[in-house]
Short mmCIF file of C-alpha atoms in Angstrom, two decimals:
data_model
loop_
_atom_site.label_atom_id
_atom_site.label_comp_id
_atom_site.label_asym_id
_atom_site.label_seq_id
_atom_site.Cartn_x
_atom_site.Cartn_y
_atom_site.Cartn_z
CA UNK T 1 2.08 97.16 67.78
CA UNK T 2 3.67 93.97 68.29
CA UNK T 3 2.13 90.89 70.48
CA UNK T 4 4.20 90.52 73.59
CA UNK T 5 3.78 86.98 73.73
CA UNK T 6 4.18 86.27 69.77
CA UNK T 7 6.36 88.61 68.35
CA UNK T 8 5.89 87.66 64.64
CA UNK T 9 2.36 88.96 64.93
CA UNK T 10 1.37 92.48 64.47
CA UNK T 11 -1.73 94.21 65.21
CA UNK T 12 -3.41 96.81 63.27
CA UNK T 13 -4.81 100.44 64.68
CA UNK T 14 -7.83 98.64 66.09
CA UNK T 15 -6.13 95.82 67.76
CA UNK T 16 -6.83 93.13 64.42
CA UNK T 17 -4.25 90.78 64.36
CA UNK T 18 -2.79 90.73 60.78
CA UNK T 19 -2.00 87.53 59.02
CA UNK T 20 -0.09 87.27 55.55
CA UNK T 21 2.11 84.48 55.78
CA UNK T 22 1.78 80.40 56.62
CA UNK T 23 4.15 80.97 59.58
CA UNK T 24 1.78 84.29 61.17
CA UNK T 25 -1.55 81.35 60.59
CA UNK T 26 -0.01 79.30 62.67
CA UNK T 27 1.50 81.53 65.00
CA UNK T 28 -2.01 83.05 65.47
CA UNK T 29 -4.05 79.54 66.28
CA UNK T 30 -1.09 78.65 68.47
CA UNK T 31 -1.98 82.04 70.26
CA UNK T 32 -5.31 81.27 70.32
CA UNK T 33 -4.47 77.48 71.76
CA UNK T 34 -2.42 79.26 74.65
CA UNK T 35 -4.04 82.32 75.44
CA UNK T 36 -7.54 82.78 76.27
CA UNK T 37 -8.04 86.34 75.71
CA UNK T 38 -6.80 85.98 72.72
CA UNK T 39 -9.83 84.17 71.62
CA UNK T 40 -12.25 87.32 71.49
CA UNK T 41 -9.65 88.84 69.13
CA UNK T 42 -10.14 90.45 65.77
CA UNK T 43 -7.57 88.97 63.07
CA UNK T 44 -7.57 89.90 59.31
CA UNK T 45 -5.55 87.79 56.18
CA UNK T 46 -3.89 90.12 54.08
CA UNK T 47 -2.79 87.77 51.18
CA UNK T 48 -3.65 84.17 50.10
CA UNK T 49 -1.86 81.93 52.47
CA UNK T 50 -1.04 78.05 50.98
CA UNK T 51 0.00 75.94 53.70
CA UNK T 52 0.67 72.67 51.23
CA UNK T 53 0.36 72.13 47.77
CA UNK T 54 -1.69 69.53 46.05
CA UNK T 55 -3.46 67.87 49.23
CA UNK T 56 -6.68 66.63 47.04
CA UNK T 57 -6.99 64.98 44.09
CA UNK T 58 -9.21 66.18 41.31
CA UNK T 59 -11.79 63.99 42.83
CA UNK T 60 -11.67 65.46 45.95
CA UNK T 61 -9.67 62.47 47.62
CA UNK T 62 -6.49 62.83 49.95
CA UNK T 63 -3.54 63.09 47.70
CA UNK T 64 -0.01 61.23 48.74
CA UNK T 65 2.67 63.40 50.21
CA UNK T 66 4.58 65.00 52.88
CA UNK T 67 2.32 67.64 54.41
CA UNK T 68 2.34 70.24 56.88
CA UNK T 69 -0.45 69.10 59.53
CA UNK T 70 -3.08 71.23 60.76
CA UNK T 71 -4.18 71.76 64.41
CA UNK T 72 -7.47 73.59 64.84
CA UNK T 73 -7.98 76.08 68.31
CA UNK T 74 -11.15 77.61 69.67
CA UNK T 75 -12.31 81.26 68.68
CA UNK T 76 -15.19 83.47 69.54
CA UNK T 77 -14.07 86.77 67.78
CA UNK T 78 -13.70 88.12 64.55
CA UNK T 79 -11.69 86.82 61.77
CA UNK T 80 -12.11 88.59 58.37
CA UNK T 81 -10.42 86.77 55.04
CA UNK T 82 -10.69 90.02 53.29
CA UNK T 83 -11.36 88.05 50.14
CA UNK T 84 -8.55 85.89 50.56
CA UNK T 85 -7.91 82.37 50.23
CA UNK T 86 -6.12 79.79 53.07
CA UNK T 87 -5.57 76.62 50.92
CA UNK T 88 -3.75 73.74 51.13
CA UNK T 89 -4.95 72.42 55.14
CA UNK T 90 -5.00 68.82 56.66
CA UNK T 91 -6.49 68.50 59.70
CA UNK T 92 -6.50 64.49 60.48
CA UNK T 93 -7.68 64.11 64.22
CA UNK T 94 -5.94 60.98 65.61
CA UNK T 95 -8.27 60.82 68.28
CA UNK T 96 -11.39 60.99 66.92
CA UNK T 97 -12.44 64.29 67.96
CA UNK T 98 -13.50 67.04 66.02
CA UNK T 99 -11.90 68.89 63.25
CA UNK T 100 -11.65 72.17 61.59
CA UNK T 101 -10.21 75.38 60.90
CA UNK T 102 -11.12 76.50 64.22
CA UNK T 103 -12.33 74.20 66.81
CA UNK T 104 -15.21 75.37 68.66
CA UNK T 105 -16.69 78.21 67.69
CA UNK T 106 -18.69 81.08 69.76
CA UNK T 107 -19.68 81.19 73.34
CA UNK T 108 -22.24 82.71 75.57
CA UNK T 109 -20.47 85.78 75.99
CA UNK T 110 -19.10 87.17 72.73
CA UNK T 111 -20.46 87.43 69.11
CA UNK T 112 -18.68 85.49 66.72
CA UNK T 113 -17.93 85.90 62.59
CA UNK T 114 -16.33 84.77 60.21
CA UNK T 115 -16.36 86.53 56.75
CA UNK T 116 -14.82 86.97 53.33
CA UNK T 117 -12.71 83.75 53.09
CA UNK T 118 -12.52 80.81 50.69
CA UNK T 119 -10.63 77.87 52.09
CA UNK T 120 -9.34 75.88 49.15
CA UNK T 121 -7.00 72.44 48.09
CA UNK T 122 -7.81 71.07 52.21
CA UNK T 123 -8.95 68.08 53.90
CA UNK T 124 -10.49 68.11 57.02
CA UNK T 125 -10.88 64.45 58.71
CA UNK T 126 -12.26 63.34 62.13
CA UNK T 127 -14.69 61.60 64.24
CA UNK T 128 -17.84 63.32 65.42
CA UNK T 129 -17.91 67.21 64.65
CA UNK T 130 -16.20 67.84 61.87
CA UNK T 131 -16.45 70.88 59.32
CA UNK T 132 -14.10 73.37 57.29
CA UNK T 133 -14.47 76.17 59.38
CA UNK T 134 -15.30 74.42 62.61
CA UNK T 135 -16.04 70.95 64.49
CA UNK T 136 -18.90 72.63 66.49
CA UNK T 137 -20.98 75.98 67.43
CA UNK T 138 -20.83 76.04 71.27
CA UNK T 139 -23.91 76.34 73.69
CA UNK T 140 -25.99 80.07 73.49
CA UNK T 141 -23.64 81.58 71.45
CA UNK T 142 -24.43 83.83 68.20
CA UNK T 143 -22.08 83.44 65.19
CA UNK T 144 -22.56 84.94 61.76
CA UNK T 145 -20.80 83.40 59.09
CA UNK T 146 -20.71 85.69 55.74
CA UNK T 147 -19.50 85.50 52.20
CA UNK T 148 -17.41 82.32 52.85
CA UNK T 149 -16.77 79.26 50.29
CA UNK T 150 -15.48 76.11 50.98
CA UNK T 151 -14.05 73.98 48.34
CA UNK T 152 -11.82 71.09 50.98
CA UNK T 153 -12.50 67.86 51.69
CA UNK T 154 -15.01 66.85 55.22
CA UNK T 155 -15.01 63.49 56.27
CA UNK T 156 -16.14 61.87 59.70
CA UNK T 157 -18.79 60.09 61.52
CA UNK T 158 -21.37 61.76 62.97
CA UNK T 159 -22.21 65.43 62.60
CA UNK T 160 -20.46 66.43 59.30
CA UNK T 161 -20.97 69.31 57.42
CA UNK T 162 -18.70 71.38 54.70
CA UNK T 163 -18.74 74.54 57.02
CA UNK T 164 -19.95 73.44 60.91
CA UNK T 165 -20.37 70.08 61.96
CA UNK T 166 -22.48 70.54 64.89
CA UNK T 167 -24.66 73.41 66.14
CA UNK T 168 -25.13 73.40 69.80
CA UNK T 169 -28.33 74.36 72.00
CA UNK T 170 -29.53 77.81 72.29
CA UNK T 171 -27.45 79.20 69.92
CA UNK T 172 -28.23 81.65 66.79
CA UNK T 173 -26.47 81.03 63.90
CA UNK T 174 -26.70 83.13 60.55
CA UNK T 175 -25.13 81.78 57.19
CA UNK T 176 -25.43 84.03 54.40
CA UNK T 177 -24.02 84.65 51.18
CA UNK T 178 -22.18 81.24 51.37
CA UNK T 179 -21.23 78.81 48.79
CA UNK T 180 -19.46 75.22 49.82
CA UNK T 181 -18.09 72.97 46.43
CA UNK T 182 -16.47 70.63 48.80
CA UNK T 183 -17.28 67.01 49.09
CA UNK T 184 -18.77 65.74 52.49
CA UNK T 185 -18.63 62.43 54.03
CA UNK T 186 -20.03 60.94 56.85
CA UNK T 187 -21.95 58.08 58.75
CA UNK T 188 -24.89 59.65 60.20
CA UNK T 189 -26.19 63.90 60.47
CA UNK T 190 -24.29 64.62 57.37
CA UNK T 191 -24.79 68.42 55.46
CA UNK T 192 -23.65 70.59 52.91
CA UNK T 193 -23.41 73.14 55.75
CA UNK T 194 -24.32 71.81 59.19
CA UNK T 195 -24.28 68.14 60.03
CA UNK T 196 -26.59 68.91 62.60
CA UNK T 197 -28.02 70.17 65.66
CA UNK T 198 -27.12 69.11 69.10
CA UNK T 199 -29.47 65.83 69.69
CA UNK T 200 -30.42 64.72 73.05
CA UNK T 201 -32.43 61.45 74.43
CA UNK T 202 -35.92 62.87 75.45
CA UNK T 203 -36.11 65.12 72.39
CA UNK T 204 -39.54 63.67 71.73
CA UNK T 205 -40.51 64.37 75.27
CA UNK T 206 -41.48 66.80 77.81
CA UNK T 207 -38.33 67.71 79.27
CA UNK T 208 -36.92 69.12 75.95
CA UNK T 209 -39.02 71.92 74.69
CA UNK T 210 -37.32 72.46 71.10
CA UNK T 211 -38.59 75.81 70.73
CA UNK T 212 -36.97 76.81 73.79
CA UNK T 213 -33.88 74.85 72.95
CA UNK T 214 -32.74 74.25 69.44
CA UNK T 215 -30.77 76.71 67.64
CA UNK T 216 -32.19 79.13 65.66
CA UNK T 217 -30.48 79.20 61.96
CA UNK T 218 -31.34 81.19 59.44
CA UNK T 219 -29.55 80.45 56.01
CA UNK T 220 -29.69 83.46 53.28
CA UNK T 221 -28.75 83.58 49.92
CA UNK T 222 -26.67 80.87 50.03
CA UNK T 223 -26.00 77.25 48.40
CA UNK T 224 -24.38 73.79 48.28
CA UNK T 225 -22.78 72.54 44.99
CA UNK T 226 -20.98 69.54 46.41
CA UNK T 227 -21.43 66.20 46.85
CA UNK T 228 -22.88 65.11 50.06
CA UNK T 229 -23.10 61.19 51.20
CA UNK T 230 -24.07 59.57 54.33
CA UNK T 231 -23.58 56.03 54.80
CA UNK T 232 -26.49 56.07 57.00
CA UNK T 233 -29.22 58.37 57.88
CA UNK T 234 -29.94 62.14 57.55
CA UNK T 235 -28.14 63.87 55.19
CA UNK T 236 -29.22 67.30 53.40
CA UNK T 237 -27.78 69.45 50.70
CA UNK T 238 -27.50 72.66 53.36
CA UNK T 239 -28.67 70.54 56.56
CA UNK T 240 -28.74 67.17 57.75
CA UNK T 241 -30.53 67.59 61.16
CA UNK T 242 -31.53 70.48 62.50
CA UNK T 243 -34.57 73.19 61.70
CA UNK T 244 -34.65 76.94 60.70
CA UNK T 245 -35.29 78.92 57.97
CA UNK T 246 -33.81 79.15 54.34
CA UNK T 247 -34.45 82.30 51.70
CA UNK T 248 -33.16 82.86 48.17
CA UNK T 249 -30.63 79.49 48.51
CA UNK T 250 -29.69 76.73 46.76
CA UNK T 251 -28.62 73.13 46.59
CA UNK T 252 -27.43 71.81 42.92
CA UNK T 253 -24.98 68.78 44.56
CA UNK T 254 -26.12 65.35 44.22
CA UNK T 255 -27.27 64.02 48.06
CA UNK T 256 -27.26 60.20 48.92
CA UNK T 257 -27.95 58.63 51.93
CA UNK T 258 -29.96 55.60 53.57
CA UNK T 259 -32.82 57.08 54.55
CA UNK T 260 -33.44 60.49 55.89
CA UNK T 261 -32.48 62.26 52.89
CA UNK T 262 -33.75 65.60 51.49
CA UNK T 263 -32.37 68.28 48.66
CA UNK T 264 -31.89 70.56 51.45
CA UNK T 265 -32.42 69.01 54.67
CA UNK T 266 -31.91 65.59 55.72
CA UNK T 267 -34.45 65.46 58.68
CA UNK T 268 -36.16 68.83 60.10
CA UNK T 269 -36.83 68.24 63.74
CA UNK T 270 -38.70 71.20 64.36
CA UNK T 271 -40.45 73.92 62.41
CA UNK T 272 -38.58 74.76 58.82
CA UNK T 273 -39.29 77.36 55.99
CA UNK T 274 -37.90 77.52 52.47
CA UNK T 275 -38.87 80.93 50.51
CA UNK T 276 -37.82 81.20 47.02
CA UNK T 277 -35.17 78.14 47.04
CA UNK T 278 -34.27 75.81 44.37
CA UNK T 279 -32.80 72.29 44.51
CA UNK T 280 -31.69 70.74 41.33
CA UNK T 281 -29.49 67.92 42.84
CA UNK T 282 -30.37 64.46 42.42
CA UNK T 283 -31.60 63.00 45.98
CA UNK T 284 -30.73 59.39 46.08
CA UNK T 285 -31.44 56.39 48.50
CA UNK T 286 -29.66 53.86 47.20
CA UNK T 287 -29.20 51.15 50.28
CA UNK T 288 -32.10 49.61 52.53
CA UNK T 289 -29.34 47.41 54.43
CA UNK T 290 -28.44 49.66 57.30
CA UNK T 291 -31.86 50.74 58.65
CA UNK T 292 -31.05 49.36 62.28
CA UNK T 293 -28.36 51.56 64.83
CA UNK T 294 -27.97 50.22 67.84
CA UNK T 295 -27.71 53.81 69.64
CA UNK T 296 -31.11 55.01 68.97
CA UNK T 297 -34.43 53.11 69.63
CA UNK T 298 -36.12 52.32 66.22
CA UNK T 299 -39.57 54.02 66.82
CA UNK T 300 -37.30 57.25 66.95
CA UNK T 301 -37.08 57.08 63.08
CA UNK T 302 -40.17 55.78 62.08
CA UNK T 303 -40.29 56.91 58.40
CA UNK T 304 -37.32 54.82 57.29
CA UNK T 305 -36.19 55.91 53.89
CA UNK T 306 -37.69 58.92 53.73
CA UNK T 307 -36.67 60.77 50.70
CA UNK T 308 -37.31 64.23 49.36
CA UNK T 309 -36.22 67.13 46.78
CA UNK T 310 -36.12 69.75 49.80
CA UNK T 311 -36.91 67.82 53.19
CA UNK T 312 -36.28 63.83 53.84
CA UNK T 313 -38.23 63.60 56.97
CA UNK T 314 -40.10 66.30 58.68
CA UNK T 315 -41.01 66.28 62.22
CA UNK T 316 -42.86 69.46 62.25
CA UNK T 317 -44.26 72.13 59.83
CA UNK T 318 -42.44 72.60 56.74
CA UNK T 319 -43.65 75.90 54.79
CA UNK T 320 -42.33 76.42 51.17
CA UNK T 321 -43.00 79.28 49.00
CA UNK T 322 -42.05 80.34 45.58
CA UNK T 323 -39.37 77.56 45.28
CA UNK T 324 -38.57 74.81 42.47
CA UNK T 325 -37.79 71.52 42.71
CA UNK T 326 -36.31 69.98 39.74
CA UNK T 327 -33.75 67.66 40.65
CA UNK T 328 -35.10 63.55 40.78
CA UNK T 329 -35.57 62.24 44.10
CA UNK T 330 -34.76 58.60 43.80
CA UNK T 331 -35.85 56.02 45.71
CA UNK T 332 -34.58 52.37 45.58
CA UNK T 333 -35.83 50.50 48.63
CA UNK T 334 -37.58 53.33 50.11
CA UNK T 335 -40.77 52.77 52.48
CA UNK T 336 -41.33 56.74 52.33
CA UNK T 337 -40.11 59.10 49.44
CA UNK T 338 -39.35 59.83 46.40
CA UNK T 339 -41.43 63.38 46.72
CA UNK T 340 -40.51 66.61 45.11
CA UNK T 341 -40.61 68.35 48.30
CA UNK T 342 -41.03 66.14 51.46
CA UNK T 343 -40.23 62.30 51.29
CA UNK T 344 -42.54 62.20 54.93
CA UNK T 345 -43.69 64.50 57.24
CA UNK T 346 -45.54 64.43 60.58
CA UNK T 347 -45.60 67.82 60.51
CA UNK T 348 -49.51 69.75 61.31
CA UNK T 349 -49.43 73.14 59.37
CA UNK T 350 -47.05 72.05 56.35
CA UNK T 351 -47.80 74.29 53.42
CA UNK T 352 -46.45 74.03 49.82
CA UNK T 353 -47.05 77.11 47.58
#
């Protein structure tokens, strides 16, 4: 059949949109932007798609050239890459907003899945909430990312992730068999997979029960190989600021920040568990000069400089079982840190075995 609104798009017997050219890719995202009902649809790649060539230099920085620009759109359906790739995306937010292949992923009604996809030779830059796949995951969403690889560069300010910038409250997120090999750079809450969880003032107060409101994040058989850098705080090989369960996963990339720096999690705000995981990347705290941020009170970041092979700063129980921390946790000026597993932990019930 042929979409009545966009004649260039065809659908298969299951009403999945078939995308095999650059024009079809842009048509589909234009449809998502204009037609709310299409956002819960199914789409499949049928070929490798090259939007631009040589977007990135060898070091992952943006190349010079006249490139076709990318504009994301919301989505809460199923996108199957078919083991094909999308390469040459250039998404730069001009107003400081979020950026990614998609804009906001998920909603509280439809389960969302992105699978079997590679993003290559692409550059995403925004203000807050930037990721190669999505700027953020919406409140109370169920989102699965399966067999996705990112080779693109992601740059932003706060909540910057190799896949997703921000995960909002009450969401359930599964990341399975995914690998980030792209460079990720931001200011605060920066991760090879996820930048951060939604952060509210009052997170430590009685009106914020993290057990009820924090997202449920599960990472399995996945890993980061990219360089992840935060100019300030909360940076990790997988997650900058968050919590969850991590199994059979790894970090091999170098992780750098000013404080709360971890091979897997920068700042674990609730309980986090690691099973059969390893870190072999360098975890580096190099500059003690930026430990004041006017946006937050000082006592909210007690434990500055915390640097650990797995977790920089843990605010709850950290469970580590059958894991290896072989990367160097290097501390130049930190008050806490240099530990093979956790730089600083306030959590009761912390266990390493």
